[in-house]
Short mmCIF file of C-alpha atoms in Angstrom, two decimals:
data_model
loop_
_atom_site.label_atom_id
_atom_site.label_comp_id
_atom_site.label_asym_id
_atom_site.label_seq_id
_atom_site.Cartn_x
_atom_site.Cartn_y
_atom_site.Cartn_z
CA MET A 140 49.98 50.71 -57.15
CA ALA A 141 52.91 50.53 -54.85
CA ARG A 142 52.08 48.87 -51.57
CA GLU A 143 54.29 49.37 -48.57
CA GLU A 144 52.36 47.08 -46.25
CA LYS A 145 52.86 43.35 -46.19
CA CYS A 146 50.63 41.59 -48.67
CA ILE A 147 48.86 38.27 -48.40
CA TYR A 148 51.02 36.52 -50.93
CA LEU A 149 49.13 33.93 -52.99
CA ASP A 150 51.26 33.99 -56.12
CA ASN A 151 53.77 31.28 -55.24
CA ASN A 152 53.80 29.81 -58.76
CA ALA A 153 55.25 33.12 -59.95
CA THR A 154 57.92 33.19 -57.29
CA THR A 155 58.29 32.28 -53.64
CA PRO A 156 59.72 34.20 -50.71
CA ILE A 157 63.08 32.84 -49.71
CA ASP A 158 63.01 30.51 -46.70
CA PRO A 159 64.88 32.15 -43.79
CA ARG A 160 66.89 28.92 -43.38
CA VAL A 161 68.01 29.24 -47.00
CA LEU A 162 68.97 32.85 -46.48
CA ASP A 163 71.00 31.95 -43.38
CA ALA A 164 72.90 29.31 -45.32
CA MET A 165 73.70 31.77 -48.11
CA LEU A 166 74.76 34.84 -46.14
CA PRO A 167 78.36 33.82 -45.29
CA TYR A 168 79.11 33.29 -48.99
CA PHE A 169 78.46 36.94 -49.79
CA HIS A 170 81.21 38.25 -47.53
CA THR A 171 83.05 36.10 -45.02
CA MET A 172 83.55 33.23 -47.48
CA PRO A 173 84.55 35.16 -50.58
CA GLY A 174 86.37 32.43 -52.50
CA ASN A 175 86.10 31.69 -56.19
CA PRO A 176 85.65 27.91 -56.56
CA SER A 177 88.27 27.94 -59.32
CA SER A 178 91.00 29.36 -57.02
CA ILE A 179 93.44 27.00 -55.37
CA HIS A 180 93.79 28.82 -52.03
CA ALA A 181 91.86 27.86 -48.90
CA ALA A 182 88.98 30.28 -49.56
CA GLY A 183 88.64 28.91 -53.08
CA LEU A 184 88.67 25.32 -51.86
CA LYS A 185 85.97 26.09 -49.31
CA ALA A 186 83.78 27.60 -51.99
CA ARG A 187 84.42 24.59 -54.25
CA GLN A 188 83.48 22.18 -51.47
CA ALA A 189 80.32 24.14 -50.72
CA VAL A 190 79.28 24.15 -54.39
CA GLU A 191 79.90 20.40 -54.70
CA SER A 192 77.98 19.72 -51.51
CA ALA A 193 75.08 21.75 -52.90
CA ARG A 194 75.27 19.67 -56.09
CA GLU A 195 74.96 16.54 -53.94
CA ARG A 196 71.88 17.96 -52.26
CA VAL A 197 70.21 18.78 -55.59
CA SER A 198 70.98 15.30 -56.90
CA THR A 199 69.57 13.71 -53.74
CA LEU A 200 66.26 15.48 -54.33
CA LEU A 201 66.13 14.25 -57.93
CA ASP A 202 67.53 10.80 -57.18
CA CYS A 203 70.29 11.19 -59.74
CA ARG A 204 74.12 11.37 -59.72
CA SER A 205 75.70 14.65 -58.76
CA ASP A 206 77.71 14.82 -62.00
CA GLU A 207 74.40 14.93 -63.86
CA ILE A 208 73.59 18.34 -62.34
CA TYR A 209 74.69 21.58 -64.04
CA PHE A 210 74.08 24.85 -62.24
CA THR A 211 72.53 27.66 -64.29
CA SER A 212 70.94 31.06 -63.70
CA GLY A 213 67.43 29.58 -63.52
CA GLY A 214 64.64 27.82 -65.36
CA THR A 215 64.82 29.87 -68.53
CA GLU A 216 68.53 29.27 -69.01
CA SER A 217 68.15 25.57 -68.25
CA ASP A 218 65.42 25.29 -70.89
CA ASN A 219 67.57 27.17 -73.40
CA ILE A 220 70.57 24.90 -72.83
CA ALA A 221 68.43 21.77 -73.01
CA ILE A 222 66.78 22.68 -76.31
CA LYS A 223 69.48 24.63 -78.18
CA GLY A 224 72.29 22.59 -76.65
CA THR A 225 70.93 19.27 -77.92
CA CYS A 226 70.20 20.78 -81.35
CA PHE A 227 73.72 22.22 -81.70
CA ALA A 228 75.34 18.92 -80.68
CA GLN A 229 74.08 16.96 -83.69
CA GLU A 230 73.01 17.31 -87.30
CA GLU A 231 70.98 14.20 -88.09
CA ARG A 232 67.60 14.81 -86.49
CA LYS A 233 65.64 17.93 -87.34
CA LYS A 234 62.35 17.73 -85.49
CA ILE A 235 61.34 19.09 -82.08
CA ILE A 236 58.09 18.26 -80.34
CA THR A 237 56.63 20.28 -77.50
CA SER A 238 53.16 20.98 -76.11
CA SER A 239 50.81 23.89 -76.69
CA ILE A 240 50.82 24.81 -72.99
CA GLU A 241 54.56 25.16 -72.32
CA HIS A 242 56.06 28.12 -70.54
CA HIS A 243 57.45 30.73 -72.94
CA ALA A 244 60.95 29.69 -71.86
CA VAL A 245 60.35 26.50 -73.85
CA LEU A 246 57.85 27.61 -76.52
CA THR A 247 59.82 30.62 -77.70
CA VAL A 248 63.09 28.66 -77.82
CA CYS A 249 61.47 25.88 -79.86
CA GLU A 250 59.98 28.43 -82.24
CA TYR A 251 63.37 30.10 -82.58
CA MET A 252 64.96 26.79 -83.61
CA GLN A 253 62.71 26.76 -86.70
CA LYS A 254 65.07 29.44 -88.04
CA PHE A 255 67.77 26.75 -88.10
CA GLY A 256 65.67 24.33 -90.12
CA TYR A 257 64.01 22.46 -87.27
CA GLU A 258 60.47 21.27 -87.75
CA LEU A 259 58.30 22.06 -84.73
CA VAL A 260 55.22 20.14 -83.64
CA LYS A 261 53.05 21.31 -80.75
CA VAL A 262 51.02 18.57 -79.09
CA PRO A 263 47.50 19.69 -78.13
CA VAL A 264 45.97 19.15 -74.69
CA ASP A 265 42.53 18.12 -73.47
CA ARG A 266 40.19 20.35 -71.47
CA HIS A 267 42.07 19.56 -68.27
CA GLY A 268 45.40 20.43 -69.83
CA ILE A 269 46.73 16.87 -70.22
CA VAL A 270 48.76 16.33 -73.40
CA ASP A 271 47.23 14.15 -76.09
CA LEU A 272 49.33 10.98 -75.93
CA ASP A 273 47.89 9.53 -79.14
CA PHE A 274 48.85 12.70 -80.99
CA LEU A 275 52.32 12.52 -79.46
CA ASN A 276 52.63 8.88 -80.43
CA ARG A 277 51.87 9.73 -84.04
CA ALA A 278 54.17 12.76 -84.03
CA VAL A 279 57.36 11.14 -82.68
CA ASP A 280 59.45 9.51 -85.41
CA GLU A 281 63.07 8.68 -86.25
CA ARG A 282 63.65 12.32 -87.34
CA THR A 283 62.68 13.58 -83.87
CA LEU A 284 65.59 14.90 -81.85
CA LEU A 285 63.84 16.19 -78.78
CA VAL A 286 60.51 16.09 -77.01
CA SER A 287 60.12 18.84 -74.39
CA ILE A 288 56.98 18.70 -72.26
CA MET A 289 56.55 20.31 -68.89
CA HIS A 290 56.09 18.31 -65.71
CA ALA A 291 53.33 20.53 -64.35
CA ASN A 292 51.79 23.65 -65.80
CA ASN A 293 52.46 26.93 -64.01
CA GLU A 294 49.00 28.37 -64.65
CA THR A 295 46.72 25.44 -63.90
CA GLY A 296 48.99 23.11 -61.92
CA THR A 297 47.98 20.17 -64.11
CA ILE A 298 50.57 17.38 -63.85
CA GLU A 299 51.50 15.64 -67.10
CA PRO A 300 51.92 11.84 -67.42
CA ILE A 301 55.70 12.21 -67.75
CA GLN A 302 56.54 8.52 -67.57
CA LYS A 303 54.22 7.67 -70.46
CA ILE A 304 55.58 10.62 -72.45
CA SER A 305 59.19 9.51 -71.97
CA LYS A 306 58.32 5.97 -73.02
CA ILE A 307 56.78 7.23 -76.27
CA THR A 308 59.76 9.52 -76.84
CA HIS A 309 62.35 6.81 -76.31
CA ARG A 310 60.61 4.38 -78.64
CA HIS A 311 62.13 6.34 -81.52
CA GLY A 312 65.40 7.17 -79.82
CA ALA A 313 64.57 10.80 -79.17
CA ILE A 314 65.68 12.77 -76.11
CA PHE A 315 63.10 13.73 -73.49
CA HIS A 316 63.38 17.04 -71.66
CA THR A 317 60.94 18.27 -69.05
CA ASP A 318 60.58 21.74 -67.60
CA ALA A 319 60.03 20.76 -63.96
CA VAL A 320 60.26 24.29 -62.60
CA GLN A 321 56.81 23.98 -60.98
CA THR A 322 57.27 20.50 -59.52
CA VAL A 323 60.80 20.29 -58.12
CA GLY A 324 60.57 20.67 -54.37
CA LYS A 325 56.81 20.20 -54.42
CA ILE A 326 56.26 16.60 -55.50
CA PRO A 327 58.66 13.64 -55.46
CA ILE A 328 60.86 13.39 -58.54
CA ASP A 329 62.95 10.38 -59.41
CA THR A 330 64.74 10.86 -62.72
CA ASP A 331 65.02 7.11 -63.27
CA THR A 332 61.36 6.33 -62.61
CA LEU A 333 60.26 9.25 -64.76
CA MET A 334 62.83 8.19 -67.37
CA VAL A 335 63.67 11.80 -68.24
CA ASP A 336 66.90 12.66 -70.06
CA MET A 337 66.96 16.34 -69.16
CA LEU A 338 65.12 18.30 -66.50
CA SER A 339 65.06 22.05 -65.74
CA LEU A 340 64.59 23.46 -62.27
CA SER A 341 64.64 26.90 -60.70
CA GLY A 342 65.55 27.94 -57.15
CA HIS A 343 63.06 30.72 -56.59
CA LYS A 344 60.03 28.53 -57.23
CA PHE A 345 60.66 26.57 -54.07
CA TYR A 346 61.92 29.06 -51.47
CA GLY A 347 65.44 29.37 -52.85
CA PRO A 348 66.94 32.56 -54.26
CA LYS A 349 66.25 34.07 -57.66
CA GLY A 350 68.99 33.86 -60.28
CA VAL A 351 69.94 30.24 -59.74
CA GLY A 352 68.70 26.98 -61.18
CA ALA A 353 69.98 23.73 -62.53
CA LEU A 354 69.73 21.41 -65.49
CA TYR A 355 69.77 17.67 -64.97
CA VAL A 356 71.34 15.83 -67.91
CA ARG A 357 71.43 12.04 -67.91
CA ARG A 358 74.90 10.60 -68.48
CA GLY A 359 75.49 9.96 -72.17
CA ILE A 360 73.13 12.68 -73.46
CA ARG A 361 75.10 14.99 -75.73
CA PHE A 362 74.63 18.74 -75.60
CA ASP A 363 76.68 21.78 -76.48
CA PRO A 364 77.19 24.67 -74.08
CA LEU A 365 75.61 28.03 -74.84
CA ALA A 366 78.05 30.07 -72.75
CA HIS A 367 81.64 29.30 -73.79
CA GLY A 368 84.64 30.34 -71.73
CA GLY A 369 86.31 28.69 -68.75
CA HIS A 370 86.01 25.13 -67.52
CA HIS A 371 83.16 25.78 -65.09
CA GLU A 372 80.40 23.16 -64.83
CA ARG A 373 82.58 20.63 -66.69
CA SER A 374 82.91 23.10 -69.60
CA LYS A 375 79.16 23.05 -70.18
CA ARG A 376 78.37 26.43 -68.67
CA ALA A 377 81.22 28.91 -68.45
CA GLY A 378 81.25 31.72 -65.90
CA THR A 379 82.16 32.01 -62.24
CA GLU A 380 79.63 30.11 -60.17
CA ASN A 381 76.92 32.01 -58.33
CA VAL A 382 78.21 30.57 -55.06
CA PRO A 383 75.67 32.06 -52.60
CA GLY A 384 72.84 31.21 -55.00
CA ILE A 385 74.04 27.64 -55.45
CA ILE A 386 74.38 27.19 -51.67
CA GLY A 387 70.83 28.54 -51.33
CA LEU A 388 69.54 26.16 -53.98
CA GLY A 389 71.16 23.22 -52.20
CA GLU A 390 69.61 24.22 -48.89
CA ALA A 391 66.20 24.69 -50.52
CA CYS A 392 66.46 21.17 -51.96
CA SER A 393 67.28 19.63 -48.57
CA ILE A 394 64.42 21.43 -46.83
CA ALA A 395 62.00 20.40 -49.58
CA LEU A 396 63.08 16.77 -49.36
CA ASN A 397 62.34 16.68 -45.62
CA GLU A 398 59.09 18.61 -45.62
CA MET A 399 57.51 17.83 -48.99
CA THR A 400 55.06 15.09 -48.02
CA ALA A 401 53.48 16.93 -45.10
CA GLU A 402 53.49 20.24 -46.93
CA GLU A 403 51.76 18.83 -49.99
CA LEU A 404 48.93 17.58 -47.82
CA ARG A 405 48.67 20.83 -45.84
CA LEU A 406 48.46 22.91 -49.03
CA LYS A 407 45.88 20.61 -50.56
CA ILE A 408 43.60 21.02 -47.54
CA LEU A 409 43.96 24.81 -47.65
CA ARG A 410 43.43 25.00 -51.39
CA ASP A 411 40.41 22.71 -51.41
CA ARG A 412 38.81 24.74 -48.65
CA LEU A 413 39.43 27.91 -50.65
CA TRP A 414 37.82 26.47 -53.76
CA GLN A 415 34.91 25.01 -51.86
CA SER A 416 34.09 28.37 -50.28
CA ILE A 417 34.54 30.29 -53.52
CA SER A 418 32.32 27.93 -55.50
CA GLU A 419 29.68 28.08 -52.77
CA LYS A 420 29.68 31.85 -52.42
CA ILE A 421 30.16 32.95 -56.02
CA PRO A 422 27.79 31.72 -58.73
CA LYS A 423 29.12 30.91 -62.21
CA VAL A 424 32.72 30.01 -61.45
CA SER A 425 34.51 27.09 -63.08
CA LEU A 426 37.72 25.27 -62.21
CA ASN A 427 40.57 25.35 -64.75
CA GLY A 428 42.96 22.41 -64.67
CA HIS A 429 42.76 18.76 -63.78
CA PRO A 430 40.48 17.96 -60.83
CA THR A 431 42.96 15.53 -59.27
CA GLU A 432 46.22 15.40 -61.29
CA ARG A 433 47.18 18.87 -60.13
CA LEU A 434 49.76 20.54 -57.89
CA SER A 435 48.29 20.76 -54.43
CA GLY A 436 48.92 24.50 -54.03
CA THR A 437 47.44 25.67 -57.32
CA LEU A 438 43.90 26.93 -57.81
CA ASN A 439 42.91 28.40 -61.18
CA PHE A 440 39.32 29.21 -62.00
CA SER A 441 37.24 31.46 -64.23
CA VAL A 442 34.66 33.96 -63.07
CA GLU A 443 31.99 34.54 -65.70
CA TYR A 444 31.15 38.09 -66.87
CA VAL A 445 34.21 39.68 -65.20
CA GLU A 446 37.72 40.41 -66.44
CA GLY A 447 40.74 39.18 -64.50
CA GLU A 448 42.88 42.28 -64.18
CA SER A 449 40.06 44.29 -62.62
CA MET A 450 39.66 41.52 -60.00
CA LEU A 451 43.43 41.50 -59.38
CA LEU A 452 43.51 45.27 -58.89
CA LYS A 453 40.72 45.11 -56.36
CA LEU A 454 42.35 42.17 -54.58
CA ASP A 455 45.63 44.11 -54.54
CA LEU A 456 43.90 47.06 -52.89
CA GLU A 457 42.75 44.60 -50.21
CA GLY A 458 46.36 43.50 -49.81
CA ILE A 459 46.02 40.18 -51.65
CA CYS A 460 48.51 39.22 -54.39
CA ALA A 461 47.23 36.77 -57.02
CA SER A 462 47.48 36.26 -60.77
CA SER A 463 45.29 35.97 -63.87
CA GLY A 464 45.34 34.62 -67.41
CA SER A 465 43.75 37.76 -68.80
CA ALA A 466 45.41 39.58 -71.69
CA CYS A 467 45.91 42.61 -69.49
CA THR A 468 48.21 40.77 -67.15
CA SER A 469 50.24 38.91 -69.76
CA GLY A 470 51.90 41.98 -71.21
CA SER A 471 50.46 40.98 -74.57
CA LEU A 472 47.02 41.47 -76.02
CA GLU A 473 46.18 37.78 -75.89
CA ALA A 474 44.48 35.77 -73.19
CA SER A 475 46.50 32.94 -71.63
CA HIS A 476 47.70 30.55 -74.35
CA VAL A 477 47.39 27.74 -71.81
CA LEU A 478 43.70 28.27 -71.08
CA VAL A 479 42.93 28.86 -74.75
CA ALA A 480 44.75 25.63 -75.68
CA MET A 481 42.54 23.81 -73.17
CA GLY A 482 39.53 25.00 -75.16
CA ILE A 483 38.38 27.53 -72.57
CA PRO A 484 36.46 30.36 -74.31
CA HIS A 485 38.36 33.66 -74.56
CA ALA A 486 35.98 35.58 -72.31
CA LEU A 487 36.45 32.97 -69.58
CA ALA A 488 40.22 32.96 -70.04
CA HIS A 489 40.20 36.74 -69.57
CA GLY A 490 38.14 36.17 -66.43
CA SER A 491 40.52 33.67 -64.85
CA LEU A 492 42.16 33.97 -61.45
CA ARG A 493 45.04 31.97 -60.04
CA PHE A 494 45.79 31.59 -56.39
CA SER A 495 49.00 29.64 -55.80
CA LEU A 496 49.63 28.72 -52.20
CA GLY A 497 52.97 28.11 -50.58
CA ARG A 498 54.95 27.33 -47.46
CA PHE A 499 54.21 30.60 -45.68
CA ASN A 500 50.47 30.72 -46.26
CA THR A 501 48.10 29.94 -43.45
CA GLU A 502 44.41 29.45 -42.85
CA LYS A 503 44.11 33.21 -42.24
CA ASP A 504 45.23 34.03 -45.79
CA ILE A 505 42.53 31.78 -47.19
CA ASP A 506 39.93 33.40 -44.92
CA ALA A 507 40.94 36.84 -46.19
CA VAL A 508 40.27 35.83 -49.81
CA ILE A 509 36.95 34.22 -48.90
CA ASP A 510 36.00 37.44 -47.09
CA VAL A 511 36.63 39.87 -49.92
CA LEU A 512 36.38 38.02 -53.25
CA PRO A 513 32.58 37.55 -53.40
CA GLY A 514 32.06 41.30 -52.89
CA ILE A 515 34.66 42.19 -55.52
CA VAL A 516 33.04 39.91 -58.08
CA GLU A 517 29.57 41.22 -57.29
CA LYS A 518 30.64 44.85 -57.77
CA LEU A 519 32.35 44.14 -61.08
CA ARG A 520 29.42 42.09 -62.32
CA GLU A 521 27.10 44.99 -61.55
CA ILE A 522 28.96 47.10 -64.09
CA SER A 523 29.45 44.29 -66.64
CA PRO A 524 27.35 44.46 -69.83
CA LEU A 525 27.60 40.66 -70.09
CA TYR A 526 25.95 40.04 -66.73
CA GLY A 527 22.22 39.51 -66.50
CA ARG A 528 21.73 39.54 -70.25
CA MET B 69 50.11 47.44 -63.43
CA GLN B 70 51.19 51.04 -62.98
CA TYR B 71 48.10 53.22 -63.21
CA SER B 72 47.79 56.92 -62.45
CA ARG B 73 45.86 58.06 -59.39
CA LYS B 74 43.10 59.31 -61.67
CA VAL B 75 42.75 55.92 -63.37
CA MET B 76 42.56 54.21 -59.98
CA ASP B 77 40.00 56.76 -58.77
CA HIS B 78 37.72 56.17 -61.78
CA PHE B 79 38.29 52.40 -61.54
CA MET B 80 37.36 52.28 -57.87
CA ASN B 81 34.51 54.81 -58.13
CA PRO B 82 33.23 54.67 -61.67
CA ARG B 83 30.82 57.52 -62.57
CA ASN B 84 27.61 57.07 -64.56
CA VAL B 85 27.42 53.30 -64.30
CA GLY B 86 24.24 51.62 -65.46
CA GLU B 87 21.65 51.77 -68.19
CA ILE B 88 18.92 54.21 -69.20
CA GLU B 89 15.32 53.20 -69.64
CA ASN B 90 14.18 54.16 -73.15
CA PRO B 91 17.52 55.59 -74.25
CA ASP B 92 17.82 57.75 -77.36
CA GLY B 93 20.90 55.84 -78.46
CA ILE B 94 22.89 52.72 -77.56
CA GLY B 95 26.50 52.15 -78.57
CA THR B 96 28.86 49.23 -78.04
CA CYS B 97 32.55 48.82 -78.78
CA GLY B 98 35.04 46.00 -78.21
CA ASN B 99 34.31 42.34 -77.63
CA PRO B 100 34.87 39.81 -74.86
CA VAL B 101 37.43 37.93 -77.00
CA CYS B 102 39.84 40.87 -76.67
CA GLY B 103 38.92 41.24 -73.03
CA ASP B 104 37.28 44.67 -73.29
CA LEU B 105 33.65 45.51 -74.02
CA MET B 106 31.75 48.75 -73.39
CA THR B 107 28.12 49.68 -73.79
CA PHE B 108 26.83 53.26 -73.50
CA HIS B 109 23.24 54.49 -73.24
CA ILE B 110 22.53 58.16 -73.98
CA LYS B 111 19.64 60.62 -73.72
CA VAL B 112 19.73 63.57 -76.13
CA GLU B 113 18.16 67.01 -75.54
CA PRO B 114 16.84 68.74 -77.51
CA GLN B 115 15.98 65.90 -79.87
CA SER B 116 17.40 67.66 -82.86
CA ASP B 117 19.42 66.72 -85.92
CA ASP B 118 21.46 69.89 -85.47
CA LEU B 119 24.67 68.46 -84.07
CA ASN B 120 25.56 71.83 -82.59
CA ALA B 121 22.28 72.08 -80.70
CA ALA B 122 21.59 68.53 -79.57
CA ARG B 123 23.35 67.68 -76.32
CA ILE B 124 23.96 64.50 -74.34
CA SER B 125 21.72 65.14 -71.35
CA GLN B 126 22.25 61.79 -69.68
CA ILE B 127 24.82 59.04 -70.14
CA ARG B 128 25.29 55.60 -68.56
CA PHE B 129 27.76 52.82 -69.28
CA LYS B 130 28.61 49.21 -68.52
CA THR B 131 32.05 47.69 -69.02
CA PHE B 132 33.59 44.24 -69.10
CA GLY B 133 37.30 44.83 -68.96
CA CYS B 134 40.49 45.66 -67.15
CA GLY B 135 41.02 48.55 -64.76
CA ALA B 136 41.97 50.86 -67.62
CA ALA B 137 38.82 50.00 -69.59
CA ILE B 138 36.58 50.75 -66.63
CA ALA B 139 38.38 54.05 -65.93
CA VAL B 140 38.26 55.02 -69.63
CA ALA B 141 34.50 54.41 -69.82
CA SER B 142 33.90 56.38 -66.64
CA MET B 143 36.08 59.32 -67.73
CA ALA B 144 34.63 59.36 -71.25
CA SER B 145 31.12 59.45 -69.80
CA GLU B 146 32.01 62.47 -67.65
CA MET B 147 33.60 64.24 -70.58
CA ALA B 148 30.60 63.65 -72.87
CA GLN B 149 27.94 64.56 -70.33
CA GLY B 150 26.28 67.88 -71.29
CA LYS B 151 28.31 68.30 -74.48
CA THR B 152 26.84 68.85 -77.94
CA LEU B 153 26.92 65.90 -80.30
CA SER B 154 29.37 67.70 -82.55
CA GLU B 155 31.72 68.24 -79.59
CA VAL B 156 31.55 64.56 -78.67
CA ILE B 157 32.12 63.50 -82.27
CA GLN B 158 35.31 65.53 -82.24
CA MET B 159 36.55 64.01 -78.99
CA SER B 160 39.49 61.63 -79.38
CA ARG B 161 40.89 58.66 -77.49
CA ASP B 162 43.91 60.77 -76.64
CA ASP B 163 41.67 63.35 -74.92
CA VAL B 164 40.41 60.62 -72.60
CA ALA B 165 43.90 59.26 -71.93
CA LYS B 166 45.17 62.78 -71.18
CA SER B 167 42.30 63.46 -68.79
CA LEU B 168 43.25 60.26 -66.95
CA ASP B 169 46.86 61.51 -66.66
CA GLY B 170 47.95 58.87 -69.14
CA LEU B 171 47.49 55.15 -69.67
CA PRO B 172 50.13 52.40 -69.88
CA PRO B 173 51.17 52.08 -73.57
CA ILE B 174 49.68 48.60 -73.94
CA LYS B 175 46.28 49.91 -72.82
CA MET B 176 46.15 52.77 -75.34
CA HIS B 177 44.73 50.66 -78.14
CA CYS B 178 42.41 47.95 -76.84
CA SER B 179 41.10 49.44 -73.63
CA ASN B 180 40.80 53.04 -74.78
CA ILE B 181 37.55 52.61 -76.68
CA GLY B 182 35.21 54.78 -74.59
CA VAL B 183 34.99 57.61 -77.11
CA GLN B 184 34.23 55.21 -79.95
CA ALA B 185 31.49 53.51 -77.95
CA ILE B 186 29.83 56.87 -77.17
CA GLN B 187 30.10 57.85 -80.85
CA GLU B 188 28.38 54.57 -81.67
CA ALA B 189 25.53 55.65 -79.41
CA ILE B 190 25.35 58.97 -81.28
CA LYS B 191 25.24 57.07 -84.60
CA ASP B 192 22.39 55.00 -83.20
CA TYR B 193 20.55 58.18 -82.17
CA LEU B 194 20.99 59.75 -85.61
CA LYS B 195 19.68 56.58 -87.26
CA ARG B 196 16.67 56.52 -84.94
CA ILE B 197 15.73 60.08 -85.96
CA GLY B 198 16.11 59.15 -89.61
CA ARG B 199 19.46 60.80 -90.34
CA GLN B 200 21.38 57.79 -91.67
CA ASP B 201 23.37 60.23 -93.78
CA LEU B 202 24.75 61.99 -90.69
CA ALA B 203 25.24 58.67 -88.87
CA GLY B 204 27.41 57.48 -91.75
CA GLN B 205 29.80 60.39 -91.18
CA VAL B 206 30.48 59.53 -87.54
CA LYS B 207 33.49 57.29 -87.16
CA GLY B 208 32.37 55.17 -84.20
CA CYS B 209 33.86 51.81 -83.34
CA PRO B 210 36.36 50.24 -85.76
CA LYS B 211 35.23 46.84 -87.06
CA GLU B 212 38.59 45.28 -86.19
CA PRO B 213 39.45 46.48 -82.71
CA HIS B 214 43.05 45.20 -83.01
#
């Protein structure tokens, strides 16, 4: 149902509202600073300088060199370039390893590469969603080109042991890519400490604009472009730069760098209070995801005997925006592949709810959920044939 | 999810929710693995094996499922209430969807199982009165919901 009023937005892992400071930084580049960074006139030079300054700001956040950053249209494109680009740049190695809980932007691309003769291995996860390192260790060999495992999962917030994964990957000379769309701007990332070779990020997941992202590629890692054309992005991604978007991404990175530590703590306190109240007031709920190795703004849990979409609809009517791993909300007929891979029974996966908190949420938003959710669950349980059996 | 006003009305205020003590028939369709499950209880009057005479005099349901599934069960219960068994046996999933002013395409298959669940209850009734032969002719719930 269309809602005109302002909603209590607790779906920040899906996308975030743009930070007004980011918007302010972008606005001039839509009109008063019209230059194409490839032009040699003053307006063009200004745009070029702004884009390069934004590149610096992204690289500062990731602790890498600015020439290791390639701007893209977002997380999905970055993942596509990382996976297909490394495959197309070589012919020797024909094996890709990923995890069973990746975002579709990685899973579907890896599956597609099977058409080109690539063997695909999906590493399973434990009940908290942590990848099985022993399995990975056995799977990586000298035929392995690429290991792509996400930094943190979008549904559960579980953070993967990236450093250990890169070590295993590098033992056999394979390339390690991580989809860090959920972690960039939220937790500290140092590309050298994590030992990643490629890393995808997306602007709109951390208060930047939609339609812009970046791919970090360590110097020396070979990859082919997917979009051929002009010499943009050092001939690795042709097409006129999304200047306002790139400026916005740079600003979002700088803000995140300054505010990350305090914000992480603030969100953790809010989230833990939310979960404590929910688990006190609603019987038969269970946390999905790692109890501690988890993004501080993410809360995913299952409500027994009730289906997720019906809870979301009722929350929406109360003005609260959240998310679920139920089949009904995935656009497919399957429950969340992430929760199922963690061994969570289908009925509980259908009954999952995700609240993802962000920069603009306050105590009041949490109170609103605590006020209405127990009643919503009770009503739906009353009509559930599974309840009270 | 874009639902019609009617779907939202039945979702928010479902009719005929509950169970019946000593029902004449119980029918279930769906399963929690797919995310949709419905159970219907019916009372039949008069207790006849004449499908054109016997009517559903009372109907109650319970649903585990999405908004569409709850609305479908509620609407199907309203449509079946007071009808003869033969009329209910002839009802289709499309009739329910139409009465709800349509359902999103993805909901047409899995969630739209109200009619089948009620037909299961009719089968159960016919078996209870010893008419397995008639019960066998009622379609009911498909074994593979997908």
